[in-house]
Amino acid sequence: MNQDSLYRYLFDNVDVRGELVQLQDSYQAIMSAHDYPNRIKLLLGELLAATSLLTATLKFNGDISVQLQSQGPVSLAVINGNNQQQLRGVARYQGEIADDATLSDMFPNGYMVITLTPVVGERYQGVVALDKDSIAACLESYFAQSEQLPTGIWLFANGQQAAGMLLQVLPGQAAENGEFDHLMQLTATIKAEELFELPAEQVLHRLYHQEQVRLFDPIGVSFKCTCSRERSAAAIHTLPKEEVDQIIAEHGAVEMGCEFCNSQYRFDSVDIEALFNDAEPAPDRAQ
């Protein structure tokens, strides 16, 4: 079973659509770059599944960022991605994070910021308070407020695997509340172990065997970090040359790291001179 796939499905007799995402390799790639407490691992797993579901639902070409922010123990948890389902993520926290920490414990007075940056068109940003018990409930509130679409979301993570499901009334349609509520009740019986262990077809059959469901081909989901030596060089080039020379004098090199994947990029005095003379800096020689 491919553990990194997003599935879309439709109900033929009801104006409702669904999504199911199962993640393993992409989730573990994000975890491998950091030594996170268990509770942070679960948080990022749920956020990863949620971002994948959102990216497919919003249907746009460009980049997406889903951030949880607060002044509390966890200042930031973010998943960045794009419409190709290429995702990366990171969390910033301080102190001990207990295994039983709630969302409000980690993000007191926190909020979720969803930012869409399309290739063509206006940048969009939506904000919703983290005033519910779960990321899923906060996202349901977001869809009710900003999209005005009845939506159900279920998110799961165990540190190794992450998964999620989404159920939503089709835009422009008015599914009878009874029909949508019935499908919500069926979907709410899903167990984390089923999403982690069973192929999507079996999950949908288990939930909706009395419904007419049309399942579309899966979309691959992957970890991809957008950092590079070229991007780091471009960032250095925005600084005053005198400031960069001072760093070289004090430290022997300018070093830049990516907090998403922990890659390190080192630029010595030769690289810096080439950079500011518009030549190509040498490939990274640091190990």
PDB file of C-alpha atoms in Angstrom:
ATOM      1  CA  MET A   1       0.000   0.000   0.000  1.00  0.00           C
ATOM      2  CA  ASN A   2       1.303   3.434  -0.943  1.00  0.00           C
ATOM      3  CA  GLN A   3       1.386   5.298   2.358  1.00  0.00           C
ATOM      4  CA  ASP A   4       1.749   8.748   0.845  1.00  0.00           C
ATOM      5  CA  SER A   5      -1.366   9.313  -1.225  1.00  0.00           C
ATOM      6  CA  LEU A   6      -4.388  11.576  -1.318  1.00  0.00           C
ATOM      7  CA  TYR A   7      -7.674  10.174  -2.599  1.00  0.00           C
ATOM      8  CA  ARG A   8     -10.713  12.158  -3.728  1.00  0.00           C
ATOM      9  CA  TYR A   9     -14.168  10.621  -3.845  1.00  0.00           C
ATOM     10  CA  LEU A  10     -17.736  11.685  -4.654  1.00  0.00           C
ATOM     11  CA  PHE A  11     -21.147  10.390  -3.686  1.00  0.00           C
ATOM     12  CA  ASP A  12     -23.226   9.861  -6.824  1.00  0.00           C
ATOM     13  CA  ASN A  13     -26.564  10.438  -5.132  1.00  0.00           C
ATOM     14  CA  VAL A  14     -25.624  13.257  -2.727  1.00  0.00           C
ATOM     15  CA  ASP A  15     -23.935  16.634  -3.369  1.00  0.00           C
ATOM     16  CA  VAL A  16     -21.031  15.787  -1.060  1.00  0.00           C
ATOM     17  CA  ARG A  17     -17.345  15.163  -1.748  1.00  0.00           C
ATOM     18  CA  GLY A  18     -14.707  13.472   0.325  1.00  0.00           C
ATOM     19  CA  GLU A  19     -10.942  13.196   0.667  1.00  0.00           C
ATOM     20  CA  LEU A  20      -8.716  10.653   2.358  1.00  0.00           C
ATOM     21  CA  VAL A  21      -4.977  11.048   2.892  1.00  0.00           C
ATOM     22  CA  GLN A  22      -2.453   8.477   4.174  1.00  0.00           C
ATOM     23  CA  LEU A  23       1.111   9.580   4.931  1.00  0.00           C
ATOM     24  CA  GLN A  24       4.229   7.791   6.065  1.00  0.00           C
ATOM     25  CA  ASP A  25       7.477   8.600   4.191  1.00  0.00           C
ATOM     26  CA  SER A  26       6.777  12.345   3.927  1.00  0.00           C
ATOM     27  CA  TYR A  27       5.841  12.490   7.623  1.00  0.00           C
ATOM     28  CA  GLN A  28       8.966  10.601   8.693  1.00  0.00           C
ATOM     29  CA  ALA A  29      11.139  12.841   6.495  1.00  0.00           C
ATOM     30  CA  ILE A  30       9.881  15.895   8.370  1.00  0.00           C
ATOM     31  CA  MET A  31      10.415  14.182  11.731  1.00  0.00           C
ATOM     32  CA  SER A  32      13.926  12.940  10.877  1.00  0.00           C
ATOM     33  CA  ALA A  33      15.411  16.439  10.735  1.00  0.00           C
ATOM     34  CA  HIS A  34      14.503  17.194  14.364  1.00  0.00           C
ATOM     35  CA  ASP A  35      14.360  15.581  17.783  1.00  0.00           C
ATOM     36  CA  TYR A  36      10.800  16.598  18.636  1.00  0.00           C
ATOM     37  CA  PRO A  37       8.916  15.620  21.792  1.00  0.00           C
ATOM     38  CA  ASN A  38       6.225  13.039  21.116  1.00  0.00           C
ATOM     39  CA  ARG A  39       3.389  15.559  21.468  1.00  0.00           C
ATOM     40  CA  ILE A  40       4.969  17.837  18.838  1.00  0.00           C
ATOM     41  CA  LYS A  41       5.347  14.866  16.494  1.00  0.00           C
ATOM     42  CA  LEU A  42       1.628  14.130  16.778  1.00  0.00           C
ATOM     43  CA  LEU A  43       0.756  17.801  16.315  1.00  0.00           C
ATOM     44  CA  LEU A  44       2.830  18.097  13.122  1.00  0.00           C
ATOM     45  CA  GLY A  45       1.420  14.818  11.821  1.00  0.00           C
ATOM     46  CA  GLU A  46      -2.134  16.076  12.157  1.00  0.00           C
ATOM     47  CA  LEU A  47      -1.167  19.420  10.634  1.00  0.00           C
ATOM     48  CA  LEU A  48       0.543  17.646   7.717  1.00  0.00           C
ATOM     49  CA  ALA A  49      -2.577  15.609   6.953  1.00  0.00           C
ATOM     50  CA  ALA A  50      -4.750  18.711   7.332  1.00  0.00           C
ATOM     51  CA  THR A  51      -2.637  20.753   4.910  1.00  0.00           C
ATOM     52  CA  SER A  52      -2.749  18.015   2.299  1.00  0.00           C
ATOM     53  CA  LEU A  53      -6.547  17.866   2.581  1.00  0.00           C
ATOM     54  CA  LEU A  54      -6.828  21.666   2.360  1.00  0.00           C
ATOM     55  CA  THR A  55      -4.567  21.885  -0.669  1.00  0.00           C
ATOM     56  CA  ALA A  56      -6.750  19.447  -2.564  1.00  0.00           C
ATOM     57  CA  THR A  57      -9.993  21.081  -1.436  1.00  0.00           C
ATOM     58  CA  LEU A  58      -9.076  24.652  -2.328  1.00  0.00           C
ATOM     59  CA  LYS A  59      -7.938  23.716  -5.844  1.00  0.00           C
ATOM     60  CA  PHE A  60      -5.366  26.318  -6.849  1.00  0.00           C
ATOM     61  CA  ASN A  61      -1.943  26.472  -8.475  1.00  0.00           C
ATOM     62  CA  GLY A  62       0.649  27.878  -6.129  1.00  0.00           C
ATOM     63  CA  ASP A  63       1.876  27.635  -2.544  1.00  0.00           C
ATOM     64  CA  ILE A  64       0.038  27.043   0.715  1.00  0.00           C
ATOM     65  CA  SER A  65       1.068  27.669   4.308  1.00  0.00           C
ATOM     66  CA  VAL A  66      -0.889  26.507   7.354  1.00  0.00           C
ATOM     67  CA  GLN A  67       0.534  27.987  10.559  1.00  0.00           C
ATOM     68  CA  LEU A  68      -0.397  27.612  14.216  1.00  0.00           C
ATOM     69  CA  GLN A  69       0.940  30.534  16.263  1.00  0.00           C
ATOM     70  CA  SER A  70       0.880  31.678  19.891  1.00  0.00           C
ATOM     71  CA  GLN A  71       2.913  33.316  22.630  1.00  0.00           C
ATOM     72  CA  GLY A  72       2.804  30.053  24.584  1.00  0.00           C
ATOM     73  CA  PRO A  73       5.089  27.004  24.859  1.00  0.00           C
ATOM     74  CA  VAL A  74       4.747  26.330  21.122  1.00  0.00           C
ATOM     75  CA  SER A  75       5.279  29.585  19.248  1.00  0.00           C
ATOM     76  CA  LEU A  76       4.931  28.080  15.768  1.00  0.00           C
ATOM     77  CA  ALA A  77       3.935  24.912  13.968  1.00  0.00           C
ATOM     78  CA  VAL A  78       3.764  25.213  10.209  1.00  0.00           C
ATOM     79  CA  ILE A  79       3.347  23.068   7.122  1.00  0.00           C
ATOM     80  CA  ASN A  80       4.235  24.653   3.788  1.00  0.00           C
ATOM     81  CA  GLY A  81       3.360  23.051   0.483  1.00  0.00           C
ATOM     82  CA  ASN A  82       2.018  23.482  -3.010  1.00  0.00           C
ATOM     83  CA  ASN A  83      -0.673  22.191  -5.332  1.00  0.00           C
ATOM     84  CA  GLN A  84       1.598  19.282  -6.316  1.00  0.00           C
ATOM     85  CA  GLN A  85       1.258  17.952  -2.763  1.00  0.00           C
ATOM     86  CA  GLN A  86       4.928  18.634  -1.982  1.00  0.00           C
ATOM     87  CA  LEU A  87       5.060  19.453   1.728  1.00  0.00           C
ATOM     88  CA  ARG A  88       7.542  20.387   4.448  1.00  0.00           C
ATOM     89  CA  GLY A  89       7.106  21.476   8.059  1.00  0.00           C
ATOM     90  CA  VAL A  90       8.698  22.636  11.282  1.00  0.00           C
ATOM     91  CA  ALA A  91       7.783  23.535  14.859  1.00  0.00           C
ATOM     92  CA  ARG A  92       9.325  25.949  17.345  1.00  0.00           C
ATOM     93  CA  TYR A  93       8.790  25.355  21.052  1.00  0.00           C
ATOM     94  CA  GLN A  94      10.418  25.965  24.415  1.00  0.00           C
ATOM     95  CA  GLY A  95      10.513  23.984  27.629  1.00  0.00           C
ATOM     96  CA  GLU A  96       9.025  20.566  28.231  1.00  0.00           C
ATOM     97  CA  ILE A  97       5.948  19.620  26.227  1.00  0.00           C
ATOM     98  CA  ALA A  98       3.956  16.974  28.084  1.00  0.00           C
ATOM     99  CA  ASP A  99       2.540  14.006  26.198  1.00  0.00           C
ATOM    100  CA  ASP A 100      -0.950  14.939  27.358  1.00  0.00           C
ATOM    101  CA  ALA A 101      -0.664  18.660  26.510  1.00  0.00           C
ATOM    102  CA  THR A 102      -3.866  19.952  24.927  1.00  0.00           C
ATOM    103  CA  LEU A 103      -4.053  22.328  21.986  1.00  0.00           C
ATOM    104  CA  SER A 104      -4.832  25.213  24.345  1.00  0.00           C
ATOM    105  CA  ASP A 105      -1.922  24.202  26.619  1.00  0.00           C
ATOM    106  CA  MET A 106       0.483  24.466  23.692  1.00  0.00           C
ATOM    107  CA  PHE A 107      -1.143  27.476  22.000  1.00  0.00           C
ATOM    108  CA  PRO A 108      -2.833  29.672  24.647  1.00  0.00           C
ATOM    109  CA  ASN A 109      -4.818  32.389  22.845  1.00  0.00           C
ATOM    110  CA  GLY A 110      -3.384  30.963  19.631  1.00  0.00           C
ATOM    111  CA  TYR A 111      -4.619  31.186  16.082  1.00  0.00           C
ATOM    112  CA  MET A 112      -4.331  29.417  12.754  1.00  0.00           C
ATOM    113  CA  VAL A 113      -3.260  31.316   9.640  1.00  0.00           C
ATOM    114  CA  ILE A 114      -3.957  29.777   6.231  1.00  0.00           C
ATOM    115  CA  THR A 115      -2.119  31.553   3.403  1.00  0.00           C
ATOM    116  CA  LEU A 116      -2.584  30.808  -0.285  1.00  0.00           C
ATOM    117  CA  THR A 117      -0.141  32.307  -2.774  1.00  0.00           C
ATOM    118  CA  PRO A 118      -1.365  31.436  -6.271  1.00  0.00           C
ATOM    119  CA  VAL A 119       0.889  31.583  -9.302  1.00  0.00           C
ATOM    120  CA  VAL A 120      -1.691  33.890 -10.875  1.00  0.00           C
ATOM    121  CA  GLY A 121      -4.017  36.076  -8.847  1.00  0.00           C
ATOM    122  CA  GLU A 122      -4.296  37.623  -5.421  1.00  0.00           C
ATOM    123  CA  ARG A 123      -2.686  36.236  -2.284  1.00  0.00           C
ATOM    124  CA  TYR A 124      -5.306  35.097   0.229  1.00  0.00           C
ATOM    125  CA  GLN A 125      -5.026  34.781   3.993  1.00  0.00           C
ATOM    126  CA  GLY A 126      -7.583  33.402   6.420  1.00  0.00           C
ATOM    127  CA  VAL A 127      -7.320  33.411  10.225  1.00  0.00           C
ATOM    128  CA  VAL A 128      -9.225  31.332  12.764  1.00  0.00           C
ATOM    129  CA  ALA A 129      -8.799  31.108  16.534  1.00  0.00           C
ATOM    130  CA  LEU A 130      -7.375  27.951  18.079  1.00  0.00           C
ATOM    131  CA  ASP A 131     -10.287  27.890  20.508  1.00  0.00           C
ATOM    132  CA  LYS A 132     -11.421  24.308  19.935  1.00  0.00           C
ATOM    133  CA  ASP A 133     -10.147  21.018  21.318  1.00  0.00           C
ATOM    134  CA  SER A 134      -8.444  19.923  18.088  1.00  0.00           C
ATOM    135  CA  ILE A 135      -6.959  21.122  14.812  1.00  0.00           C
ATOM    136  CA  ALA A 136      -9.798  19.331  13.031  1.00  0.00           C
ATOM    137  CA  ALA A 137     -12.474  21.252  14.948  1.00  0.00           C
ATOM    138  CA  CYS A 138     -10.685  24.571  14.312  1.00  0.00           C
ATOM    139  CA  LEU A 139     -10.578  23.802  10.580  1.00  0.00           C
ATOM    140  CA  GLU A 140     -14.264  22.936  10.558  1.00  0.00           C
ATOM    141  CA  SER A 141     -14.870  26.345  12.103  1.00  0.00           C
ATOM    142  CA  TYR A 142     -12.672  27.943   9.414  1.00  0.00           C
ATOM    143  CA  PHE A 143     -14.724  26.393   6.608  1.00  0.00           C
ATOM    144  CA  ALA A 144     -17.974  27.415   8.292  1.00  0.00           C
ATOM    145  CA  GLN A 145     -16.786  31.022   8.633  1.00  0.00           C
ATOM    146  CA  SER A 146     -14.790  31.693   5.476  1.00  0.00           C
ATOM    147  CA  GLU A 147     -16.123  29.199   2.945  1.00  0.00           C
ATOM    148  CA  GLN A 148     -19.604  28.738   4.447  1.00  0.00           C
ATOM    149  CA  LEU A 149     -19.449  25.062   3.541  1.00  0.00           C
ATOM    150  CA  PRO A 150     -20.564  22.347   5.964  1.00  0.00           C
ATOM    151  CA  THR A 151     -17.371  20.345   6.524  1.00  0.00           C
ATOM    152  CA  GLY A 152     -16.232  17.436   8.653  1.00  0.00           C
ATOM    153  CA  ILE A 153     -12.546  16.709   9.286  1.00  0.00           C
ATOM    154  CA  TRP A 154     -10.817  13.808  11.055  1.00  0.00           C
ATOM    155  CA  LEU A 155      -7.053  13.819  11.703  1.00  0.00           C
ATOM    156  CA  PHE A 156      -4.756  11.149  13.161  1.00  0.00           C
ATOM    157  CA  ALA A 157      -1.023  10.691  13.809  1.00  0.00           C
ATOM    158  CA  ASN A 158       1.092   8.242  15.802  1.00  0.00           C
ATOM    159  CA  GLY A 159       4.618   9.558  15.255  1.00  0.00           C
ATOM    160  CA  GLN A 160       5.256   7.257  12.292  1.00  0.00           C
ATOM    161  CA  GLN A 161       2.097   7.642  10.228  1.00  0.00           C
ATOM    162  CA  ALA A 162      -0.418  10.412   9.701  1.00  0.00           C
ATOM    163  CA  ALA A 163      -3.822  10.282   8.056  1.00  0.00           C
ATOM    164  CA  GLY A 164      -6.992  12.260   7.651  1.00  0.00           C
ATOM    165  CA  MET A 165     -10.415  12.437   6.086  1.00  0.00           C
ATOM    166  CA  LEU A 166     -12.568  15.329   4.943  1.00  0.00           C
ATOM    167  CA  LEU A 167     -16.244  15.434   4.068  1.00  0.00           C
ATOM    168  CA  GLN A 168     -17.775  18.559   2.529  1.00  0.00           C
ATOM    169  CA  VAL A 169     -20.905  19.766   0.780  1.00  0.00           C
ATOM    170  CA  LEU A 170     -20.067  20.665  -2.814  1.00  0.00           C
ATOM    171  CA  PRO A 171     -19.704  24.413  -3.438  1.00  0.00           C
ATOM    172  CA  GLY A 172     -22.871  25.892  -4.913  1.00  0.00           C
ATOM    173  CA  GLN A 173     -24.931  22.918  -3.795  1.00  0.00           C
ATOM    174  CA  ALA A 174     -27.346  22.560  -0.933  1.00  0.00           C
ATOM    175  CA  ALA A 175     -27.155  19.018   0.287  1.00  0.00           C
ATOM    176  CA  GLU A 176     -30.015  18.158   2.613  1.00  0.00           C
ATOM    177  CA  ASN A 177     -28.798  18.374   6.194  1.00  0.00           C
ATOM    178  CA  GLY A 178     -30.076  14.876   6.843  1.00  0.00           C
ATOM    179  CA  GLU A 179     -28.012  13.416   4.003  1.00  0.00           C
ATOM    180  CA  PHE A 180     -24.829  15.192   5.046  1.00  0.00           C
ATOM    181  CA  ASP A 181     -25.392  14.403   8.728  1.00  0.00           C
ATOM    182  CA  HIS A 182     -25.843  10.730   7.847  1.00  0.00           C
ATOM    183  CA  LEU A 183     -22.529  10.655   5.959  1.00  0.00           C
ATOM    184  CA  MET A 184     -20.869  12.526   8.828  1.00  0.00           C
ATOM    185  CA  GLN A 185     -22.073   9.891  11.277  1.00  0.00           C
ATOM    186  CA  LEU A 186     -20.738   7.108   9.066  1.00  0.00           C
ATOM    187  CA  THR A 187     -17.349   8.806   8.631  1.00  0.00           C
ATOM    188  CA  ALA A 188     -17.044   9.525  12.361  1.00  0.00           C
ATOM    189  CA  THR A 189     -16.810   5.771  12.999  1.00  0.00           C
ATOM    190  CA  ILE A 190     -13.382   5.655  11.332  1.00  0.00           C
ATOM    191  CA  LYS A 191     -10.546   4.462  13.561  1.00  0.00           C
ATOM    192  CA  ALA A 192      -6.939   5.622  13.323  1.00  0.00           C
ATOM    193  CA  GLU A 193      -5.702   2.036  12.904  1.00  0.00           C
ATOM    194  CA  GLU A 194      -7.946   1.544   9.880  1.00  0.00           C
ATOM    195  CA  LEU A 195      -6.543   4.599   8.127  1.00  0.00           C
ATOM    196  CA  PHE A 196      -2.991   3.572   9.018  1.00  0.00           C
ATOM    197  CA  GLU A 197      -3.305  -0.057   7.938  1.00  0.00           C
ATOM    198  CA  LEU A 198      -6.011  -0.466   5.285  1.00  0.00           C
ATOM    199  CA  PRO A 199      -5.969   0.545   1.609  1.00  0.00           C
ATOM    200  CA  ALA A 200      -8.225   3.488   0.834  1.00  0.00           C
ATOM    201  CA  GLU A 201     -10.667   1.291  -1.099  1.00  0.00           C
ATOM    202  CA  GLN A 202     -11.232  -0.902   1.950  1.00  0.00           C
ATOM    203  CA  VAL A 203     -11.675   2.104   4.214  1.00  0.00           C
ATOM    204  CA  LEU A 204     -14.336   3.592   1.957  1.00  0.00           C
ATOM    205  CA  HIS A 205     -16.103   0.251   1.583  1.00  0.00           C
ATOM    206  CA  ARG A 206     -16.146  -0.181   5.351  1.00  0.00           C
ATOM    207  CA  LEU A 207     -17.623   3.282   5.872  1.00  0.00           C
ATOM    208  CA  TYR A 208     -19.949   3.638   2.895  1.00  0.00           C
ATOM    209  CA  HIS A 209     -20.802   0.140   1.629  1.00  0.00           C
ATOM    210  CA  GLN A 210     -24.471   1.125   1.282  1.00  0.00           C
ATOM    211  CA  GLU A 211     -23.661   4.360  -0.584  1.00  0.00           C
ATOM    212  CA  GLN A 212     -22.756   4.979  -4.223  1.00  0.00           C
ATOM    213  CA  VAL A 213     -19.148   6.183  -4.031  1.00  0.00           C
ATOM    214  CA  ARG A 214     -16.917   7.134  -6.946  1.00  0.00           C
ATOM    215  CA  LEU A 215     -13.200   6.973  -6.071  1.00  0.00           C
ATOM    216  CA  PHE A 216     -10.676   8.850  -8.229  1.00  0.00           C
ATOM    217  CA  ASP A 217      -7.052   7.955  -8.904  1.00  0.00           C
ATOM    218  CA  PRO A 218      -4.692   8.759  -6.013  1.00  0.00           C
ATOM    219  CA  ILE A 219      -2.396  11.770  -5.976  1.00  0.00           C
ATOM    220  CA  GLY A 220       1.114  11.258  -4.599  1.00  0.00           C
ATOM    221  CA  VAL A 221       2.175  13.266  -1.546  1.00  0.00           C
ATOM    222  CA  SER A 222       5.870  13.887  -0.858  1.00  0.00           C
ATOM    223  CA  PHE A 223       8.301  15.774   1.338  1.00  0.00           C
ATOM    224  CA  LYS A 224      10.178  18.470  -0.530  1.00  0.00           C
ATOM    225  CA  CYS A 225      12.253  21.260   0.956  1.00  0.00           C
ATOM    226  CA  THR A 226      12.669  24.376  -1.165  1.00  0.00           C
ATOM    227  CA  CYS A 227      15.965  25.454   0.369  1.00  0.00           C
ATOM    228  CA  SER A 228      19.103  25.510  -1.814  1.00  0.00           C
ATOM    229  CA  ARG A 229      22.584  26.987  -1.947  1.00  0.00           C
ATOM    230  CA  GLU A 230      21.368  29.362  -4.655  1.00  0.00           C
ATOM    231  CA  ARG A 231      18.545  30.681  -2.478  1.00  0.00           C
ATOM    232  CA  SER A 232      20.918  31.138   0.444  1.00  0.00           C
ATOM    233  CA  ALA A 233      23.312  33.071  -1.796  1.00  0.00           C
ATOM    234  CA  ALA A 234      20.467  35.284  -2.986  1.00  0.00           C
ATOM    235  CA  ALA A 235      19.549  36.051   0.637  1.00  0.00           C
ATOM    236  CA  ILE A 236      23.153  36.997   1.471  1.00  0.00           C
ATOM    237  CA  HIS A 237      23.275  39.236  -1.599  1.00  0.00           C
ATOM    238  CA  THR A 238      20.477  41.375  -0.122  1.00  0.00           C
ATOM    239  CA  LEU A 239      22.739  42.348   2.800  1.00  0.00           C
ATOM    240  CA  PRO A 240      25.225  45.244   2.715  1.00  0.00           C
ATOM    241  CA  LYS A 241      28.656  44.029   1.611  1.00  0.00           C
ATOM    242  CA  GLU A 242      30.271  45.643   4.661  1.00  0.00           C
ATOM    243  CA  GLU A 243      28.044  43.634   6.990  1.00  0.00           C
ATOM    244  CA  VAL A 244      28.881  40.379   5.225  1.00  0.00           C
ATOM    245  CA  ASP A 245      32.614  41.194   5.294  1.00  0.00           C
ATOM    246  CA  GLN A 246      32.343  41.763   9.053  1.00  0.00           C
ATOM    247  CA  ILE A 247      30.816  38.290   9.508  1.00  0.00           C
ATOM    248  CA  ILE A 248      33.639  36.786   7.423  1.00  0.00           C
ATOM    249  CA  ALA A 249      36.239  38.620   9.526  1.00  0.00           C
ATOM    250  CA  GLU A 250      34.729  37.380  12.781  1.00  0.00           C
ATOM    251  CA  HIS A 251      33.731  33.833  11.850  1.00  0.00           C
ATOM    252  CA  GLY A 252      35.679  32.964   8.705  1.00  0.00           C
ATOM    253  CA  ALA A 253      32.530  32.210   6.747  1.00  0.00           C
ATOM    254  CA  VAL A 254      28.840  32.938   6.454  1.00  0.00           C
ATOM    255  CA  GLU A 255      26.788  29.913   7.385  1.00  0.00           C
ATOM    256  CA  MET A 256      23.088  29.573   6.683  1.00  0.00           C
ATOM    257  CA  GLY A 257      20.900  26.722   7.814  1.00  0.00           C
ATOM    258  CA  CYS A 258      17.427  25.564   6.842  1.00  0.00           C
ATOM    259  CA  GLU A 259      15.201  24.971   9.853  1.00  0.00           C
ATOM    260  CA  PHE A 260      12.941  22.681   7.820  1.00  0.00           C
ATOM    261  CA  CYS A 261      15.491  20.050   6.752  1.00  0.00           C
ATOM    262  CA  ASN A 262      18.596  21.119   8.733  1.00  0.00           C
ATOM    263  CA  SER A 263      20.727  21.536   5.596  1.00  0.00           C
ATOM    264  CA  GLN A 264      23.708  23.862   6.098  1.00  0.00           C
ATOM    265  CA  TYR A 265      25.209  26.175   3.480  1.00  0.00           C
ATOM    266  CA  ARG A 266      28.661  27.702   4.003  1.00  0.00           C
ATOM    267  CA  PHE A 267      30.107  30.678   2.114  1.00  0.00           C
ATOM    268  CA  ASP A 268      33.765  31.640   2.642  1.00  0.00           C
ATOM    269  CA  SER A 269      35.504  34.844   1.579  1.00  0.00           C
ATOM    270  CA  VAL A 270      36.103  33.546  -1.945  1.00  0.00           C
ATOM    271  CA  ASP A 271      32.409  32.703  -2.308  1.00  0.00           C
ATOM    272  CA  ILE A 272      31.377  36.102  -1.002  1.00  0.00           C
ATOM    273  CA  GLU A 273      33.645  37.986  -3.378  1.00  0.00           C
ATOM    274  CA  ALA A 274      32.315  35.953  -6.287  1.00  0.00           C
ATOM    275  CA  LEU A 275      28.744  36.547  -5.138  1.00  0.00           C
ATOM    276  CA  PHE A 276      29.068  40.326  -4.923  1.00  0.00           C
ATOM    277  CA  ASN A 277      30.942  40.384  -8.226  1.00  0.00           C
ATOM    278  CA  ASP A 278      27.995  38.514  -9.767  1.00  0.00           C
ATOM    279  CA  ALA A 279      30.007  35.369 -10.347  1.00  0.00           C
ATOM    280  CA  GLU A 280      28.800  31.918  -9.373  1.00  0.00           C
ATOM    281  CA  PRO A 281      29.792  30.929  -5.796  1.00  0.00           C
ATOM    282  CA  ALA A 282      31.596  27.619  -5.614  1.00  0.00           C
ATOM    283  CA  PRO A 283      29.638  24.497  -4.665  1.00  0.00           C
ATOM    284  CA  ASP A 284      29.478  23.907  -0.920  1.00  0.00           C
ATOM    285  CA  ARG A 285      32.715  22.299   0.236  1.00  0.00           C
ATOM    286  CA  ALA A 286      31.657  21.948   3.857  1.00  0.00           C
ATOM    287  CA  GLN A 287      30.744  18.487   5.093  1.00  0.00           C
TER     288      GLN A 287
END
